[in-house]
């Protein structure tokens, strides 16, 4: 996984709540067996309806998305954070996230940053008033700043370390080989066979 | 100290717990399907890792599979995904119940029916509705592809301990109110984010009174209320359901297993982080009117006036006017299927409504059994003939129009009464409009041609 420390990029607003993973990446694109190439299909149905906010020229190339509560609710498809990453996003800021989406995001290098509702509202307003404005998200310092905006955020310390260092979680777990083997020896024989 | 059932199962599976780190948990059963797994297997290959416990892993095909015309009817990409699963399972020695196999079916339907799902287990699958398995007193949750790869490689999972929430439902269910309505009623009451961060334990006389099939329906929809997992304490109904199933403990181990399982229930006096109670007598057959499962009203009600911008959007998408009586909404399609409501009991109840009637001429209706085994049993009871003669299509097992990854989809603007679990925009097909209902309500709608109160029907 690519380490994530601090980024500065364009902020794009998506002023909706409960954006589910079926909207982020509709099912017809889940048949790919690769982890990449989902970017062009991000928010596909909404884009096809025309005049989708993220398609406005000022938000092109945005790397930070700010949106409403419960972002990424619904299915467990990791294709959702993959498609955001593939489309150039490295951070999503929202008041809350669907739990599996949040966990998936950490694990594939997309930072889900939670801010209180009023701060999110402020960012949405700012990015609408000043399309194309830049924002800095500093994971090491756990701070988000833009012109006229400053806020701290908190991330699970374990995933923060993983992201900052680009650690491979599986490799970390494999260091527990002795613990796993001990547990398996204790546990009754396979129940599947 | 008095512990909840979730805490007991959790404690039982901790392999390692580091200061400030999420716990490392051991996975007893890992279920795999074709859509969320290919990238995980690919990841393993790239890092030269192998599956640690193929014997605790089981795969099936459900999301992509055509429900008519066999495998030949699959499109090229679906076929590629199915072959990838076959190849991955072959290479790693994982048991696969693929298309055409007598045990194939929706992953959350076959786990329970094969007796794979057992009380006290920690179960994961790359699918959010894994919570279904919690109906047996297992701790079961959905994971993404990276975690799935982690489980394949290590048989472990790294998770923070969730909070606990008791959802107590007391009282007799009114006539015509099913487990599906209990689930929709709970979501309407706690909200689509209400369960966030929690494992929900469903309790109370109403829950204990549900069949195993009904309990599976309730636990299935936990994720629609934002919950991480849903569970129900195992009891005599659980044990009776399990006994004799293919993967259930054999006779000589049975009594010891039951004794272990009985000890799982939440101790008296254990404290939940949150408690919610629901009065069963106030539940009704529900219909969703919007684009999330919390937007529902009793079938006797009408489309509500929007109170937020989200509601307005939903009404626009659903092409509904506030104030319209729910029963005045005409439908084009009916889908009886999905991991929520495609077990034998669901099909029986739907069939009992259909008996003696015909599908409305303007409606296209289909029944998609949850597994090949459900299909065989239903056919042995003659349910297929009953549905067919009434004008329903009778299909092979799979997820089908629950998410429309195969050819079973709604056309733009088509309106469907569906027994599935998600009414998101475009879920059943781009531009399609979904009303979530119970199996008897779906059956009644198919005949009436509009949403209708099953209690007034016949
Ligand atoms: S039936 Fe629907 S909800 Fe259930 S596993 Fe299949 S796609 Fe998911």
XYZ file of C-alpha atoms and ligand atoms in Angstrom:
659
model
C 0.000 0.000 0.000
C 1.221 3.485 -0.850
C 2.007 5.463 2.333
C -0.232 8.404 3.100
C 1.151 11.282 5.087
C -0.155 14.593 3.854
C -1.777 15.793 0.678
C -2.885 19.085 -0.774
C -5.436 19.038 -3.544
C -8.725 20.296 -4.907
C -11.798 19.823 -2.713
C -14.966 18.571 -4.417
C -18.389 18.633 -2.705
C -21.112 15.991 -2.971
C -23.927 17.354 -0.849
C -25.927 14.181 -0.200
C -26.413 11.859 2.746
C -26.529 8.053 2.728
C -24.575 7.736 -0.513
C -24.543 3.947 -0.856
C -21.936 1.819 -2.579
C -24.422 0.981 -5.350
C -24.239 4.678 -6.312
C -20.474 4.901 -5.919
C -19.926 1.990 -8.270
C -22.981 0.329 -9.830
C -23.041 -3.453 -9.955
C -22.559 -3.780 -13.683
C -18.905 -2.894 -13.121
C -18.265 -5.437 -10.389
C -17.465 -8.175 -12.827
C -13.889 -7.053 -13.340
C -11.373 -9.308 -11.647
C -8.746 -6.577 -11.281
C -8.336 -3.990 -8.533
C -7.853 -1.079 -10.907
C -9.686 0.516 -13.784
C -12.870 1.416 -11.866
C -12.348 5.195 -11.974
C -14.309 5.895 -15.151
C -17.362 4.201 -13.612
C -17.375 6.149 -10.342
C -20.928 7.494 -9.713
C -21.731 6.178 -13.170
C -25.523 6.493 -13.120
C -25.481 10.006 -11.670
C -22.865 11.096 -14.195
C -24.926 9.698 -17.033
C -27.872 11.806 -15.957
C -25.798 14.887 -16.833
C -24.682 18.013 -14.973
C -23.119 16.001 -12.177
C -21.266 18.273 -9.813
C -17.986 16.361 -9.894
C -17.893 16.767 -13.679
C -17.777 20.559 -13.482
C -14.409 21.758 -14.772
C -13.472 23.440 -11.492
C -13.572 20.129 -9.649
C -11.591 18.135 -12.202
C -8.574 16.477 -10.701
C -9.969 16.791 -7.175
C -8.297 14.563 -4.615
C -10.485 15.285 -1.590
C -14.232 14.654 -1.498
C -16.491 16.206 1.132
C -19.927 14.675 1.556
C -22.862 13.884 3.847
C -23.387 11.375 6.637
C -23.322 7.598 6.253
C -21.216 7.741 3.091
C -20.515 4.278 1.689
C -23.406 2.496 3.377
C -24.709 -0.704 1.827
C -22.730 -3.480 0.237
C -19.228 -4.543 1.255
C -17.781 -4.035 -2.228
C -14.228 -2.729 -1.933
C -14.739 -1.658 -5.529
C -16.205 1.531 -3.996
C -12.950 2.838 -2.456
C -11.016 1.406 -5.411
C -13.072 3.469 -7.823
C -12.573 6.627 -5.744
C -8.816 5.985 -5.637
C -8.723 5.212 -9.316
C -10.514 8.493 -10.045
C -7.821 10.369 -8.119
C -9.343 10.756 -4.644
C -7.149 10.093 -1.622
C -9.450 11.444 1.100
C -13.187 11.452 1.784
C -14.425 13.813 4.496
C -17.855 13.105 5.997
C -19.654 13.188 9.352
C -19.862 9.365 9.307
C -19.238 6.381 7.058
C -20.718 2.963 6.381
C -18.594 0.721 8.563
C -17.366 -1.754 5.985
C -16.598 1.077 3.571
C -14.519 2.775 6.228
C -12.588 -0.358 7.035
C -12.067 -1.111 3.332
C -10.821 2.413 2.714
C -8.137 2.224 5.383
C -7.006 -1.056 3.960
C -6.601 0.134 0.421
C -5.101 3.549 1.088
C -8.093 5.902 0.931
C -8.382 8.064 4.045
C -11.900 8.335 5.521
C -11.744 11.468 7.683
C -14.620 12.200 10.041
C -15.488 15.775 10.931
C -18.518 16.986 12.870
C -21.572 17.894 10.821
C -21.124 21.711 11.078
C -17.502 21.516 9.881
C -18.539 19.351 6.943
C -21.300 21.820 6.126
C -18.774 24.652 6.201
C -16.454 22.811 3.818
C -19.293 22.033 1.420
C -20.303 25.696 1.406
C -16.727 26.870 0.943
C -16.086 24.535 -1.962
C -19.324 25.585 -3.636
C -18.563 29.287 -3.184
C -15.014 28.890 -4.317
C -14.952 26.012 -6.800
C -11.495 24.537 -7.210
C -10.243 25.651 -3.777
C -7.418 23.626 -2.334
C -7.352 21.809 0.949
C -4.581 20.143 2.912
C -5.127 16.930 4.804
C -2.296 16.059 7.140
C -2.636 12.578 8.583
C 0.500 12.758 10.704
C -0.802 15.897 12.449
C -4.472 14.867 12.104
C -5.373 18.305 10.783
C -7.387 19.564 7.856
C -6.768 23.099 6.650
C -7.903 25.326 3.838
C -8.059 29.058 3.417
C -10.300 30.172 6.273
C -10.782 26.660 7.591
C -8.946 24.651 10.203
C -10.013 21.480 12.001
C -8.551 18.488 13.745
C -9.739 14.940 13.165
C -9.068 11.603 14.802
C -8.318 8.312 13.128
C -7.987 4.827 14.640
C -4.316 4.821 15.740
C -3.654 1.388 14.273
C -4.872 2.305 10.804
C -3.153 5.660 11.070
C 0.182 3.909 11.556
C -0.584 1.494 8.728
C -1.422 4.343 6.367
C 1.489 6.556 7.391
C 3.933 3.726 6.831
C 2.180 1.966 3.980
C 2.303 -1.256 5.989
C 1.031 -4.556 4.675
C -1.464 -5.718 7.284
C -1.039 -9.368 6.333
C 2.696 -9.190 6.945
C 1.987 -7.679 10.374
C -0.346 -10.530 11.228
C 2.065 -13.165 10.003
C 4.425 -12.018 12.743
C 1.880 -13.591 15.071
C 2.443 -17.003 13.514
C 3.242 -18.569 16.890
C 0.023 -17.161 18.416
C -2.036 -18.406 15.509
C -0.492 -21.864 15.625
C -1.074 -22.045 19.380
C -4.688 -21.036 18.944
C -5.188 -23.636 16.234
C -3.661 -26.374 18.358
C -6.082 -25.537 21.153
C -9.089 -25.271 18.913
C -10.885 -28.516 18.166
C -10.175 -30.195 14.852
C -11.602 -28.753 11.664
C -15.364 -28.655 11.759
C -15.677 -28.521 8.029
C -14.353 -31.960 7.208
C -18.613 -10.707 35.105
C -21.866 -11.080 33.206
C -21.164 -10.992 29.477
C -23.233 -10.620 26.337
C -23.304 -13.440 23.799
C -21.273 -11.324 21.367
C -18.607 -10.704 24.020
C -18.369 -14.418 24.838
C -17.862 -15.371 21.211
C -15.399 -12.543 20.727
C -13.319 -13.498 23.781
C -13.304 -17.063 22.553
C -11.646 -16.082 19.285
C -8.923 -13.687 20.361
C -5.589 -14.933 19.024
C -3.606 -11.882 20.075
C -4.475 -8.577 21.673
C -1.881 -5.821 21.586
C -2.061 -2.613 23.574
C -3.946 -0.048 21.496
C -4.263 -2.434 18.559
C -7.402 -4.049 17.222
C -7.767 -7.666 18.375
C -6.590 -10.450 16.129
C -9.513 -12.874 15.857
C -9.650 -16.421 14.551
C -12.182 -17.206 11.835
C -14.015 -20.553 12.071
C -15.709 -20.384 8.720
C -14.902 -18.285 5.681
C -17.496 -18.244 2.920
C -16.488 -17.040 -0.507
C -18.368 -16.003 -3.663
C -17.289 -15.069 -7.147
C -17.680 -11.278 -7.096
C -15.612 -10.039 -4.167
C -12.898 -12.724 -4.149
C -10.879 -12.600 -7.410
C -8.756 -9.617 -6.386
C -8.020 -11.256 -3.022
C -6.727 -14.420 -4.636
C -4.742 -12.314 -7.071
C -3.234 -10.401 -4.137
C -2.183 -13.684 -2.538
C -0.529 -14.812 -5.727
C 1.356 -11.552 -6.175
C 2.752 -11.783 -2.658
C 3.455 -15.520 -3.007
C 1.142 -16.490 -0.169
C -1.139 -19.493 0.119
C -4.525 -20.068 1.716
C -3.810 -21.073 5.290
C -6.925 -23.137 5.976
C -8.682 -24.247 2.793
C -10.525 -26.727 5.017
C -12.280 -23.837 6.809
C -13.115 -22.075 3.558
C -16.038 -22.794 1.277
C -17.035 -21.165 -1.978
C -20.180 -20.908 -4.058
C -21.431 -18.928 -7.047
C -24.489 -16.765 -6.591
C -24.217 -13.104 -7.631
C -23.526 -13.543 -11.334
C -25.223 -16.793 -12.131
C -27.967 -16.818 -14.755
C -31.206 -18.210 -13.336
C -32.389 -19.523 -16.667
C -30.513 -21.281 -19.433
C -27.646 -22.554 -17.290
C -24.059 -21.440 -17.449
C -24.165 -21.013 -21.207
C -26.438 -18.022 -20.641
C -23.798 -16.155 -18.635
C -22.234 -13.159 -20.323
C -18.526 -13.116 -21.040
C -17.438 -11.144 -17.967
C -19.610 -13.195 -15.616
C -18.160 -16.333 -17.130
C -14.651 -14.963 -16.578
C -15.475 -14.323 -12.937
C -16.878 -17.822 -12.455
C -13.908 -19.472 -14.135
C -11.574 -17.372 -11.989
C -13.289 -18.714 -8.865
C -13.015 -22.277 -10.135
C -9.358 -21.839 -10.904
C -8.639 -20.190 -7.538
C -10.469 -22.908 -5.616
C -8.734 -25.657 -7.571
C -5.314 -24.180 -6.965
C -5.893 -23.673 -3.248
C -7.878 -26.828 -2.560
C -11.055 -24.996 -1.535
C -14.382 -26.761 -1.712
C -16.585 -25.083 -4.320
C -20.318 -25.516 -4.818
C -20.435 -23.936 -8.241
C -23.145 -23.662 -10.857
C -24.827 -26.979 -11.411
C -23.756 -28.358 -8.035
C -26.638 -29.716 -5.926
C -25.471 -27.583 -2.960
C -25.061 -24.300 -4.855
C -27.028 -21.274 -3.749
C -26.887 -17.786 -2.274
C -23.970 -17.884 0.127
C -26.063 -16.790 3.125
C -28.692 -19.418 2.373
C -26.407 -22.423 1.969
C -24.312 -21.835 5.118
C -27.331 -22.413 7.374
C -29.005 -25.105 5.303
C -25.858 -27.241 5.102
C -25.317 -26.958 8.845
C -22.037 -25.110 8.259
C -23.280 -22.186 10.318
C -23.225 -23.149 13.981
C -23.680 -21.347 17.280
C -20.583 -19.762 18.759
C -18.702 -19.566 15.470
C -16.989 -16.534 14.058
C -17.980 -16.389 10.402
C -16.933 -13.964 7.690
C -17.657 -13.534 4.009
C -16.910 -10.792 1.525
C -20.517 -9.708 1.623
C -22.415 -7.340 3.870
C -25.330 -9.695 4.501
C -23.116 -12.229 6.265
C -24.949 -11.055 9.395
C -27.685 -13.492 8.293
C -25.727 -16.322 9.946
C -26.085 -14.616 13.320
C -29.544 -16.179 13.556
C -27.775 -19.261 14.949
C -25.952 -17.376 17.691
C -22.819 -16.978 15.597
C -20.852 -13.762 15.273
C -20.926 -13.154 11.546
C -20.016 -10.115 9.540
C -19.187 -8.902 6.093
C -15.692 -7.838 5.114
C -14.131 -6.227 2.059
C -11.693 -7.769 -0.367
C -8.511 -6.716 1.481
C -9.775 -8.296 4.693
C -10.867 -11.323 2.734
C -7.304 -11.691 1.469
C -6.101 -11.305 5.039
C -8.400 -14.131 6.167
C -7.302 -16.362 3.307
C -3.654 -15.832 4.206
C -3.905 -15.967 7.998
C -7.357 -17.343 8.930
C -7.484 -14.285 11.169
C -9.095 -10.908 11.110
C -8.113 -7.692 12.841
C -11.066 -5.884 14.378
C -11.889 -3.418 17.093
C -14.379 -4.713 19.602
C -17.804 -3.369 18.608
C -20.382 -1.970 20.996
C -23.445 -3.992 21.870
C -27.083 -3.156 21.349
C -30.097 -5.116 22.560
C -33.130 -4.963 20.307
C -36.002 -6.469 22.245
C -39.257 -7.277 20.506
C -42.122 -8.395 22.721
C -45.678 -9.447 21.996
C -47.542 -11.538 19.458
C -47.124 -10.613 15.807
C -50.411 -9.360 14.355
C -51.915 -11.355 11.520
C -50.139 -10.770 8.208
C -46.993 -9.409 9.855
C -43.881 -11.422 9.024
C -40.221 -11.497 10.042
C -39.541 -9.155 7.112
C -41.895 -6.599 8.642
C -40.137 -7.011 11.981
C -36.854 -6.185 10.211
C -38.327 -3.191 8.358
C -40.016 -2.019 11.573
C -36.718 -2.158 13.464
C -34.904 -0.184 10.745
C -37.676 2.410 10.633
C -37.346 2.744 14.380
C -33.534 2.929 14.762
C -32.790 4.521 11.355
C -30.397 3.411 8.604
C -27.416 4.492 10.711
C -28.902 3.448 14.042
C -26.799 0.337 14.480
C -23.458 1.850 13.518
C -20.561 0.442 15.510
C -22.786 -2.109 17.245
C -23.497 -5.788 17.211
C -27.257 -6.109 17.541
C -28.697 -8.893 19.635
C -32.357 -9.497 18.827
C -34.215 -10.672 21.918
C -37.649 -11.036 23.396
C -40.617 -13.351 23.027
C -41.414 -12.277 19.467
C -37.928 -13.148 18.272
C -37.916 -16.448 20.158
C -41.244 -17.230 18.532
C -39.824 -16.884 15.017
C -38.828 -19.929 12.993
C -35.158 -20.249 12.030
C -36.080 -18.942 8.581
C -37.697 -15.875 10.126
C -34.703 -15.288 12.392
C -32.437 -15.448 9.350
C -34.559 -12.753 7.691
C -34.275 -10.460 10.723
C -30.499 -10.925 11.114
C -30.046 -10.545 7.356
C -31.252 -6.957 7.368
C -29.038 -5.833 10.257
C -26.692 -4.061 7.865
C -29.622 -2.022 6.525
C -29.844 -0.487 9.990
C -26.102 0.171 9.903
C -25.225 -2.654 12.337
C -22.017 -4.620 12.097
C -23.627 -7.950 12.946
C -26.954 -9.223 14.225
C -27.490 -12.259 16.377
C -30.053 -14.341 18.231
C -29.329 -16.683 21.136
C -29.474 -20.336 20.094
C -32.315 -22.362 21.600
C -34.213 -25.592 20.990
C -35.449 -24.306 17.620
C -31.836 -23.726 16.578
C -30.726 -27.169 17.655
C -33.717 -28.883 16.033
C -32.952 -27.075 12.768
C -29.298 -28.074 12.841
C -29.594 -31.699 13.874
C -28.795 -34.098 11.082
C -27.627 -31.456 8.592
C -24.643 -32.331 6.466
C -21.986 -30.370 8.359
C -23.646 -30.330 11.779
C -21.872 -32.218 14.567
C -22.360 -35.967 14.271
C -24.475 -37.872 16.783
C -21.595 -38.832 19.044
C -20.607 -35.177 19.423
C -24.084 -33.747 19.415
C -24.858 -33.580 23.140
C -21.520 -31.978 23.940
C -22.082 -29.417 21.207
C -25.554 -28.529 22.466
C -24.231 -28.130 25.968
C -21.546 -25.747 24.711
C -24.093 -23.827 22.653
C -26.502 -23.388 25.530
C -23.822 -21.550 27.478
C -23.539 -18.882 24.767
C -26.650 -16.883 25.641
C -26.128 -13.465 27.208
C -25.765 -13.782 30.977
C -28.527 -12.299 33.136
C -27.412 -8.848 34.201
C -25.025 -8.332 31.283
C -24.980 -4.707 30.208
C -25.584 -3.585 26.651
C -24.227 -0.270 25.456
C -27.658 0.514 24.038
C -31.130 -0.937 24.381
C -34.139 -0.517 22.132
C -37.568 -2.084 22.583
C -40.216 -2.664 20.006
C -43.829 -3.577 20.610
C -44.778 -6.319 18.151
C -48.452 -5.415 18.392
C -47.716 -2.102 16.674
C -45.979 -3.654 13.682
C -47.760 -3.817 10.346
C -46.974 -5.113 6.883
C -44.554 -2.466 5.609
C -43.791 -1.112 2.162
C -40.792 1.088 1.386
C -41.633 4.202 -0.601
C -38.138 5.642 -0.987
C -34.570 4.706 -1.851
C -33.303 3.472 1.483
C -34.744 0.691 3.643
C -35.636 3.106 6.445
C -38.134 4.925 4.228
C -41.145 2.721 4.836
C -44.774 3.064 5.870
C -47.509 0.571 6.736
C -49.293 -0.670 3.621
C -52.445 1.057 4.859
C -50.640 4.393 4.830
C -49.746 6.805 2.096
C -46.621 8.326 0.598
C -45.412 10.842 3.191
C -44.695 14.501 2.584
C -40.946 14.927 2.233
C -39.247 16.418 5.263
C -35.694 16.584 3.931
C -33.903 17.087 0.661
C -33.066 13.363 0.765
C -36.769 12.518 0.914
C -37.455 14.832 -2.012
C -34.763 13.181 -4.081
C -36.158 9.769 -3.201
C -39.685 10.761 -4.202
C -38.434 12.174 -7.495
C -36.529 9.003 -8.224
C -39.500 6.843 -7.268
C -41.884 9.097 -9.237
C -44.312 9.284 -6.322
C -46.562 12.096 -5.127
C -46.955 12.734 -1.394
C -50.380 11.690 -0.170
C -50.825 8.851 -2.662
C -52.274 5.791 -0.944
C -49.692 2.979 -0.958
C -52.369 0.603 -2.229
C -52.935 2.843 -5.233
C -49.386 2.286 -6.505
C -49.413 -0.001 -9.522
C -46.459 -2.252 -10.222
C -44.845 -3.810 -13.291
C -42.709 -6.509 -11.744
C -42.562 -8.802 -8.730
C -39.423 -10.439 -7.405
C -39.646 -13.169 -4.796
C -36.084 -14.093 -3.969
C -32.769 -13.039 -2.301
C -30.930 -14.027 0.862
C -33.608 -12.174 2.823
C -36.653 -14.082 1.655
C -36.003 -17.071 -0.615
C -35.963 -19.966 1.801
C -38.554 -22.728 1.677
C -40.800 -21.131 4.295
C -40.882 -17.863 2.328
C -41.892 -19.673 -0.843
C -44.568 -21.637 1.020
C -46.125 -18.510 2.454
C -46.066 -16.768 -0.912
C -47.580 -19.848 -2.550
C -50.402 -19.932 -0.032
C -51.393 -16.424 -1.138
C -51.101 -17.273 -4.826
C -53.147 -20.476 -4.680
C -56.291 -20.106 -6.758
C -55.226 -16.825 -8.376
C -53.422 -15.612 -11.453
C -50.715 -13.002 -11.854
C -52.186 -9.711 -13.056
C -51.861 -9.462 -16.856
C -49.762 -6.293 -16.642
C -47.289 -7.779 -14.167
C -44.222 -9.893 -14.810
C -43.470 -11.937 -11.720
C -40.658 -14.299 -10.848
C -39.683 -16.640 -8.055
C -35.982 -17.313 -7.576
C -35.238 -19.904 -4.890
C -32.351 -19.115 -2.560
C -30.519 -22.348 -3.252
C -30.612 -25.411 -5.461
C -31.769 -27.334 -2.409
C -34.657 -24.932 -1.716
C -35.625 -25.317 -5.354
C -35.652 -29.115 -5.139
C -37.689 -29.129 -1.942
C -40.168 -26.620 -3.330
C -40.564 -28.735 -6.441
C -41.093 -31.846 -4.347
C -44.000 -30.009 -2.694
C -45.398 -28.892 -6.030
C -44.813 -25.185 -5.345
C -43.152 -24.725 -8.738
C -46.265 -25.977 -10.516
C -48.465 -23.729 -8.402
C -46.371 -20.643 -9.164
C -46.030 -21.502 -12.835
C -49.727 -22.122 -13.330
C -50.444 -18.787 -11.708
C -48.153 -17.100 -14.231
C -44.912 -16.730 -12.250
C -41.554 -17.540 -13.782
C -39.795 -20.261 -11.788
C -36.032 -19.875 -11.895
C -32.775 -21.484 -10.807
C -31.100 -20.383 -7.565
C -29.039 -17.201 -7.313
C -29.049 -13.556 -6.257
C -30.785 -12.630 -9.487
C -32.779 -9.406 -9.438
C -31.789 -8.569 -5.875
C -28.882 -6.759 -7.497
C -29.221 -7.500 -11.187
C -25.695 -8.602 -12.015
C -27.152 -11.271 -14.265
C -29.751 -10.672 -16.996
C -32.556 -10.368 -14.395
C -32.979 -6.601 -14.135
C -35.639 -3.927 -14.062
C -35.922 -1.638 -17.054
C -35.744 2.137 -16.542
C -38.906 3.339 -14.821
C -40.164 -0.159 -14.053
C -41.686 -0.523 -10.601
C -41.158 -3.684 -8.600
C -42.507 -5.226 -5.406
C -39.485 -7.103 -4.136
C -38.727 -9.373 -1.187
C -35.048 -8.356 -1.255
C -33.287 -6.012 1.157
C -32.164 -2.896 -0.714
C -34.224 -0.307 -2.523
C -31.251 1.876 -3.470
C -31.422 3.836 -6.716
C -30.702 1.516 -9.608
C -30.133 -1.499 -7.356
C -32.373 -3.786 -9.427
C -31.534 -2.120 -12.719
C -30.732 1.420 -13.813
C -33.787 3.619 -13.305
C -35.722 0.744 -11.704
C -37.962 1.492 -8.713
C -38.024 -0.956 -5.825
C -40.614 -1.365 -3.075
C -39.404 -3.733 -0.370
C -42.099 -6.013 1.040
C -42.577 -9.444 2.633
C -43.142 -12.576 0.517
C -46.927 -12.694 1.079
C -47.196 -8.978 0.256
C -45.185 -9.510 -2.929
C -47.387 -12.432 -3.928
C -50.546 -10.414 -3.306
C -49.177 -7.478 -5.308
C -48.420 -9.782 -8.241
C -52.044 -10.823 -8.367
C -53.624 -7.444 -7.700
C -51.304 -5.518 -10.030
C -50.735 -2.936 -7.323
C -49.427 -2.828 -3.778
C -52.114 -4.291 -1.575
C -52.727 -5.180 2.056
C -52.334 -8.947 2.221
C -54.697 -8.998 5.217
C -57.544 -7.710 3.066
C -56.634 -9.919 0.180
C -58.678 -12.950 -1.017
S -29.281 -12.029 -2.581
Fe -28.830 -9.864 -2.794
S -28.228 -9.143 -0.805
Fe -28.175 -11.372 -0.766
S -26.053 -11.890 -1.209
Fe -27.138 -11.884 -3.143
S -26.920 -9.811 -3.924
Fe -26.339 -9.746 -1.784
